[in-house]
PDB file of C-alpha atoms in Angstrom:
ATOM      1  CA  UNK A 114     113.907 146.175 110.259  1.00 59.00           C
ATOM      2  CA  UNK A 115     110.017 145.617 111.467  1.00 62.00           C
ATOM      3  CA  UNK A 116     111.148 141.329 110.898  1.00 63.00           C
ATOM      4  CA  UNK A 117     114.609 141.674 112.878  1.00 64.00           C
ATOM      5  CA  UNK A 118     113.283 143.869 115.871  1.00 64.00           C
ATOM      6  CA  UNK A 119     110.050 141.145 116.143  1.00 62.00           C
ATOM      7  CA  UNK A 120     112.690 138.168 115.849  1.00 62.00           C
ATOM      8  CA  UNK A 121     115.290 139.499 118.545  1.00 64.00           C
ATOM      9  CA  UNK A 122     112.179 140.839 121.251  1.00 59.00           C
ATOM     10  CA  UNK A 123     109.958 137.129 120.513  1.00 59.00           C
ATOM     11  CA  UNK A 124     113.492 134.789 120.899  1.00 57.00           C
ATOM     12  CA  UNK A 125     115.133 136.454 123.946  1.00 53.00           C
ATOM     13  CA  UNK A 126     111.996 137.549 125.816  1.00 50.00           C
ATOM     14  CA  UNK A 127     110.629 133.900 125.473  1.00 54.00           C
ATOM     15  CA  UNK A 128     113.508 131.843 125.581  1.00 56.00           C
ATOM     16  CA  UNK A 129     112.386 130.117 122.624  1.00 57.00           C
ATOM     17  CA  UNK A 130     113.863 126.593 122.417  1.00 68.00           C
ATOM     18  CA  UNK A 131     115.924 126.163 119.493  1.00 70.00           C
ATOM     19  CA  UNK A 132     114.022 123.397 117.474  1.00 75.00           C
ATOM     20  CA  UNK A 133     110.838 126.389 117.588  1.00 81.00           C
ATOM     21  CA  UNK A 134     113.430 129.319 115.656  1.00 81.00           C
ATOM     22  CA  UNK A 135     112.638 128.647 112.010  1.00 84.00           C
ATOM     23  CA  UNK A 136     108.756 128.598 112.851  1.00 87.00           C
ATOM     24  CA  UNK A 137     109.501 132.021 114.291  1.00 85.00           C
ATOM     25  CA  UNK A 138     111.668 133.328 111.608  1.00 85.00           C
ATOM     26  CA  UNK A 139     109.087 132.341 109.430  1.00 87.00           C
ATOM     27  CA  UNK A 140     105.850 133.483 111.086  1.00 88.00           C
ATOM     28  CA  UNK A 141     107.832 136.849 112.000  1.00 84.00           C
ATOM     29  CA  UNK A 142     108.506 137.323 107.857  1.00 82.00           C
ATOM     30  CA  UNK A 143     104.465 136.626 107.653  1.00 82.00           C
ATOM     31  CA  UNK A 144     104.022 139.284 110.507  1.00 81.00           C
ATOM     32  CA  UNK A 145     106.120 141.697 108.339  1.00 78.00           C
ATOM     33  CA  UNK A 146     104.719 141.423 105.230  1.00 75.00           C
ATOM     34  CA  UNK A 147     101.177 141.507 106.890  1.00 73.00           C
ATOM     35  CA  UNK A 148     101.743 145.312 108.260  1.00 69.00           C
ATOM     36  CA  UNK A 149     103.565 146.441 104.509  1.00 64.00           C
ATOM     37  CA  UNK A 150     100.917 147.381 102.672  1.00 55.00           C
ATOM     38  CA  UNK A 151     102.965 146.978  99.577  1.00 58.00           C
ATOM     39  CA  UNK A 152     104.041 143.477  99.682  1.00 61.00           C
ATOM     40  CA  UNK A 153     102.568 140.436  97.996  1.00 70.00           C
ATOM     41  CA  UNK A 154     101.675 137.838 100.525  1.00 74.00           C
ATOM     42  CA  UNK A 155     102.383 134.016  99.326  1.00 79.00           C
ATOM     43  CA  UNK A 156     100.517 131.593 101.440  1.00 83.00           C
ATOM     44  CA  UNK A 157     101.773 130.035 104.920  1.00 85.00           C
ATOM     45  CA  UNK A 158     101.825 126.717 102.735  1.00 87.00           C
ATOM     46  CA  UNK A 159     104.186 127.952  99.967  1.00 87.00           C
ATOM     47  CA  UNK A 160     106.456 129.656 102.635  1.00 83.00           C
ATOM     48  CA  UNK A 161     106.776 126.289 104.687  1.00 84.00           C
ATOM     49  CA  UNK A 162     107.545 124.217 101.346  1.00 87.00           C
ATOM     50  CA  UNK A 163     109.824 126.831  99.959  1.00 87.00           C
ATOM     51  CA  UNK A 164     111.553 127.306 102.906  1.00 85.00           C
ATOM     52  CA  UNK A 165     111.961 123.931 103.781  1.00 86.00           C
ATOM     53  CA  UNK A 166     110.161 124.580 106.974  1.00 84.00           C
ATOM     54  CA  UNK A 167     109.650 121.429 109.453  1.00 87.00           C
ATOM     55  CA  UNK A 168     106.974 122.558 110.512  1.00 89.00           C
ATOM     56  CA  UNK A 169     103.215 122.688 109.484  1.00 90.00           C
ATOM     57  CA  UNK A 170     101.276 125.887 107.755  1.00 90.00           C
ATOM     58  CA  UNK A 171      99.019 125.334 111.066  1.00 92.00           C
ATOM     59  CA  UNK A 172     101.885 125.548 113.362  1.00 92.00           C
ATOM     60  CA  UNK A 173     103.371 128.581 111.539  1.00 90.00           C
ATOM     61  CA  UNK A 174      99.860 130.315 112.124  1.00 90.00           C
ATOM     62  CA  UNK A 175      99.216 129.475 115.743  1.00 92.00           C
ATOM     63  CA  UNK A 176     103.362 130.522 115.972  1.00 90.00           C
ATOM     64  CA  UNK A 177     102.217 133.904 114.456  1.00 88.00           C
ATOM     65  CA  UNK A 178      98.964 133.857 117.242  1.00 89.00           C
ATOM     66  CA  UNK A 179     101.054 133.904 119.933  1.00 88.00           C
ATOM     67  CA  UNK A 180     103.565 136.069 118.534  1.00 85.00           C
ATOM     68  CA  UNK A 181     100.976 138.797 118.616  1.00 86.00           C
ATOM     69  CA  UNK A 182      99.666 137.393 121.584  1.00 85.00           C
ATOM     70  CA  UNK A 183     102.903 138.305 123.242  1.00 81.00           C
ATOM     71  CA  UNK A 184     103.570 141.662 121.626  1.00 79.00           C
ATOM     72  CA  UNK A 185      99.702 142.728 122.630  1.00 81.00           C
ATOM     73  CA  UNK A 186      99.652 143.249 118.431  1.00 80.00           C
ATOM     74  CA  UNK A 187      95.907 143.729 116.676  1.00 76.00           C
ATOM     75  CA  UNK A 188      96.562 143.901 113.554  1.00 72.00           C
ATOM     76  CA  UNK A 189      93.137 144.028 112.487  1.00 72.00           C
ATOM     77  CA  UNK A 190      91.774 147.731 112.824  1.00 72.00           C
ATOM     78  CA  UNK A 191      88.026 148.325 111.650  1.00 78.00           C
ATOM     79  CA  UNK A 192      87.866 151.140 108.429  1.00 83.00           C
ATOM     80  CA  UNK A 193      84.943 153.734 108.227  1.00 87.00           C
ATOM     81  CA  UNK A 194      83.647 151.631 105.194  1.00 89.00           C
ATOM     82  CA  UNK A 195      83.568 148.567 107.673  1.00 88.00           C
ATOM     83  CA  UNK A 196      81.550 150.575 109.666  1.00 89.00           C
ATOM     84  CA  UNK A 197      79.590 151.626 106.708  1.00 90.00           C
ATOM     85  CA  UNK A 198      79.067 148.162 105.546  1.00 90.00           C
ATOM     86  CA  UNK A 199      77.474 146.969 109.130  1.00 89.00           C
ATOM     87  CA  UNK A 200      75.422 149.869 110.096  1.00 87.00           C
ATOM     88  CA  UNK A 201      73.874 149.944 106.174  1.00 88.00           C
ATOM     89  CA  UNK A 202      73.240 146.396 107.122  1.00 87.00           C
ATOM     90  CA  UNK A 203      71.705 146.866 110.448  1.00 86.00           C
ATOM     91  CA  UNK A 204      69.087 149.633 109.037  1.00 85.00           C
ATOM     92  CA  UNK A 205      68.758 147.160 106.178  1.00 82.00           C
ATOM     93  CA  UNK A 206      68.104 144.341 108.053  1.00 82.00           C
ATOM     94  CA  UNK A 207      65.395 146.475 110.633  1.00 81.00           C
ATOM     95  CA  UNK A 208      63.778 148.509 108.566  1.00 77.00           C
ATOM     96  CA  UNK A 209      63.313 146.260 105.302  1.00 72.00           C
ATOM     97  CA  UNK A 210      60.727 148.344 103.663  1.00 71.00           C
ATOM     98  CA  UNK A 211      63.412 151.575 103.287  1.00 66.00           C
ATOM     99  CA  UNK A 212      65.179 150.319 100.138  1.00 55.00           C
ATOM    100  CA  UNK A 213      61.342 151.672  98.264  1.00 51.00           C
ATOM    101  CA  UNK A 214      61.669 154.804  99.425  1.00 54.00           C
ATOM    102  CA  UNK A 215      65.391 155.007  98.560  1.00 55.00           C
ATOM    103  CA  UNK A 216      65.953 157.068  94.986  1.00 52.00           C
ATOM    104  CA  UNK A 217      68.316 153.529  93.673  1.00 54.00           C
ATOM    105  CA  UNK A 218      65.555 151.508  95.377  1.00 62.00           C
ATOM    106  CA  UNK A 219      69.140 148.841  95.475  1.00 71.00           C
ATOM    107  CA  UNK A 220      70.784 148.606  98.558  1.00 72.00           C
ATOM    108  CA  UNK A 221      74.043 147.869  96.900  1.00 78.00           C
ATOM    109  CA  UNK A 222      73.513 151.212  94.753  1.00 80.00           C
ATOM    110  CA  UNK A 223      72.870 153.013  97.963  1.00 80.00           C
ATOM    111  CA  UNK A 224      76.031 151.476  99.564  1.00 85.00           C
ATOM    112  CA  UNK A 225      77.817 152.906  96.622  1.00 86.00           C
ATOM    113  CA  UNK A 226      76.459 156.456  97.117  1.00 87.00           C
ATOM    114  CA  UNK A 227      77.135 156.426 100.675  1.00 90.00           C
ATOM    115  CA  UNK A 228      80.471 155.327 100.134  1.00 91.00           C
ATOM    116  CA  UNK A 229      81.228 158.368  97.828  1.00 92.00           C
ATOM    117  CA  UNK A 230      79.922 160.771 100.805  1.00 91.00           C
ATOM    118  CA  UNK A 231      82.058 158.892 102.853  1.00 91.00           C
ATOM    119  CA  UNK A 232      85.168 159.684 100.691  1.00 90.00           C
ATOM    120  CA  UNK A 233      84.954 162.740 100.760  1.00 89.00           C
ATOM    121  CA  UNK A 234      84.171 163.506 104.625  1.00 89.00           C
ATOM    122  CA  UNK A 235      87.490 161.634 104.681  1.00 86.00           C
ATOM    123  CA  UNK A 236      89.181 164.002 102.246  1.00 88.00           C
ATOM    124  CA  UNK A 237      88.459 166.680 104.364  1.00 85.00           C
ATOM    125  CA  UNK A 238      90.999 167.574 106.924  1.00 84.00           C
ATOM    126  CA  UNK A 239      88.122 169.509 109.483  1.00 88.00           C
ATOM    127  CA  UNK A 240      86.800 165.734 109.578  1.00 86.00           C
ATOM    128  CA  UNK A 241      89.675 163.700 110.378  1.00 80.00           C
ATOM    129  CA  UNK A 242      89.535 164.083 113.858  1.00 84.00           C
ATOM    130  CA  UNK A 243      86.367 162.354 114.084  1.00 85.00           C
ATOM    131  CA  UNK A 244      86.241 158.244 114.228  1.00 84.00           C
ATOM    132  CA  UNK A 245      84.988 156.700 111.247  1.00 85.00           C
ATOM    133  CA  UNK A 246      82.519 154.966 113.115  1.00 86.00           C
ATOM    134  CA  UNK A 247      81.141 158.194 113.841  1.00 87.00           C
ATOM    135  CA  UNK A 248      81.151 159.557 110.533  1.00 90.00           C
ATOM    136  CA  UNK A 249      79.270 156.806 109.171  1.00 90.00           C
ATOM    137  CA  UNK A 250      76.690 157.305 111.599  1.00 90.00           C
ATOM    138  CA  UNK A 251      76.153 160.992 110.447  1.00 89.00           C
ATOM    139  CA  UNK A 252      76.196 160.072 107.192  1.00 92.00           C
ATOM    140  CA  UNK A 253      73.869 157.451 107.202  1.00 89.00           C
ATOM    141  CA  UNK A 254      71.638 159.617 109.663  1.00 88.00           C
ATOM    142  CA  UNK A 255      71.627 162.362 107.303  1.00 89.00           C
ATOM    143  CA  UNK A 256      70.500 160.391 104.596  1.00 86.00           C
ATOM    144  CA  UNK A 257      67.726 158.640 106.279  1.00 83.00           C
ATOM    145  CA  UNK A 258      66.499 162.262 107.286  1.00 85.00           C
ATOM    146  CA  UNK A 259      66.808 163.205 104.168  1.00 84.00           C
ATOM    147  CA  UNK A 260      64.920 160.512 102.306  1.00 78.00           C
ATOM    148  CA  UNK A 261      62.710 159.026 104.823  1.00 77.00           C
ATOM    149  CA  UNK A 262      59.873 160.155 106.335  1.00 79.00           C
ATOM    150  CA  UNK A 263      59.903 158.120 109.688  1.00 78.00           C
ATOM    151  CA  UNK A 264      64.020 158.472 109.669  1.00 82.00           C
ATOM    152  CA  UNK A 265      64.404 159.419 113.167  1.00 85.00           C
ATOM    153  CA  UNK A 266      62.955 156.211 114.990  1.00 85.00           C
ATOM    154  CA  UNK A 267      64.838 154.662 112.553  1.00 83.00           C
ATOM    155  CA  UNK A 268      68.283 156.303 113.465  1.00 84.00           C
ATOM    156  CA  UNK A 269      67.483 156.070 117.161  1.00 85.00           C
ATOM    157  CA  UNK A 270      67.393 151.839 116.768  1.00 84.00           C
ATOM    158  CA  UNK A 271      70.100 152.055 114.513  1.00 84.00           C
ATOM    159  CA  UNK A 272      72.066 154.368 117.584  1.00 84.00           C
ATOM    160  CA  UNK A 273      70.716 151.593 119.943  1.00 84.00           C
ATOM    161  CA  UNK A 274      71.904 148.579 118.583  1.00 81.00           C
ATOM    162  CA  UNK A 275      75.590 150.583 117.549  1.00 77.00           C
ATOM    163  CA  UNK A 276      75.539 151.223 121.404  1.00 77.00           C
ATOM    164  CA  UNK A 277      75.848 154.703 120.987  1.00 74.00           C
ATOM    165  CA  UNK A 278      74.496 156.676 123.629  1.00 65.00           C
ATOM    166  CA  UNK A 279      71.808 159.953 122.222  1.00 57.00           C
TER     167      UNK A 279
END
């Protein structure tokens, strides 16, 4: 359904000349199977040669770019452990001498406990109507207060450099 209702809105919105409707056809299936979580992705290449596609894998991708150009389509949205993964990083990277003072003393190890706290603020329904981003922040600010003595200048520069305002 998702494949047909991108095909019909892409070729009559754009007028799409005829010799360009099997690199849309094909970079619409790519769109489709990209949002369904459940399907197995071949490559662009194997798609073009199986389908006996004219055109290049690189003109089936930059097809696909301004198919979600058009649409106004992201199809990229950040996670909470994205968020988790960058603002470890940024304390990390700042504040080198915390991973000492940490109980794993391993950053990765940390990561790996913070990720567990992380699951289950997400498990919990009174939680869900917060951002991730947010939640990471707490959680990571928490920690910090928990295990380090100077934790609060750290949080602040952490706060700073998320742009998040006090």
């Amino acid at each position: 359904r998702l494949l047909s209702s991108l095909l019909s809105v892409f070729f009559f919105s754009l007028q799409a000349q005829l010799k360009y409707l099997q690199c849309i056809a094909i970079s619409c299936l790519v769109l489709a199977a990209e949002t369904s979580e459940d399907e197995v992705i071949p490559s662009v290449q194997t798609l073009a040669v199986q389908s006996r596609c004219k055109h290049s894998p690189a003109e089936i991708l930059r097809m696909e770019r301004i198919i979600l150009d058009k649409l106004q389509w992201d199809l990229y949205t950040e996670t909470p452990m994205d968020f988790l993964n960058i603002f470890h990083a940024m304390v990390m990277s700042s504040w080198p001498h915390l991973p000492p003072r940490l109980p794993q003393r391993n950053p990765s190890l940390h990561v790996a406990l913070l990720t567990k706290q992380l699951q289950h603020c997400m498990a919990c329904h009174q939680l869900v109507q917060f951002k991730g981003s947010t939640l990471v922040l707490v959680i990571i600010t928490l920690e910090l207060e928990r295990q380090t003595p100077g934790w609060f200048v750290v949080t602040t520069d952490l706060l700073k450099k998320a742009q998040v305002g006090s």
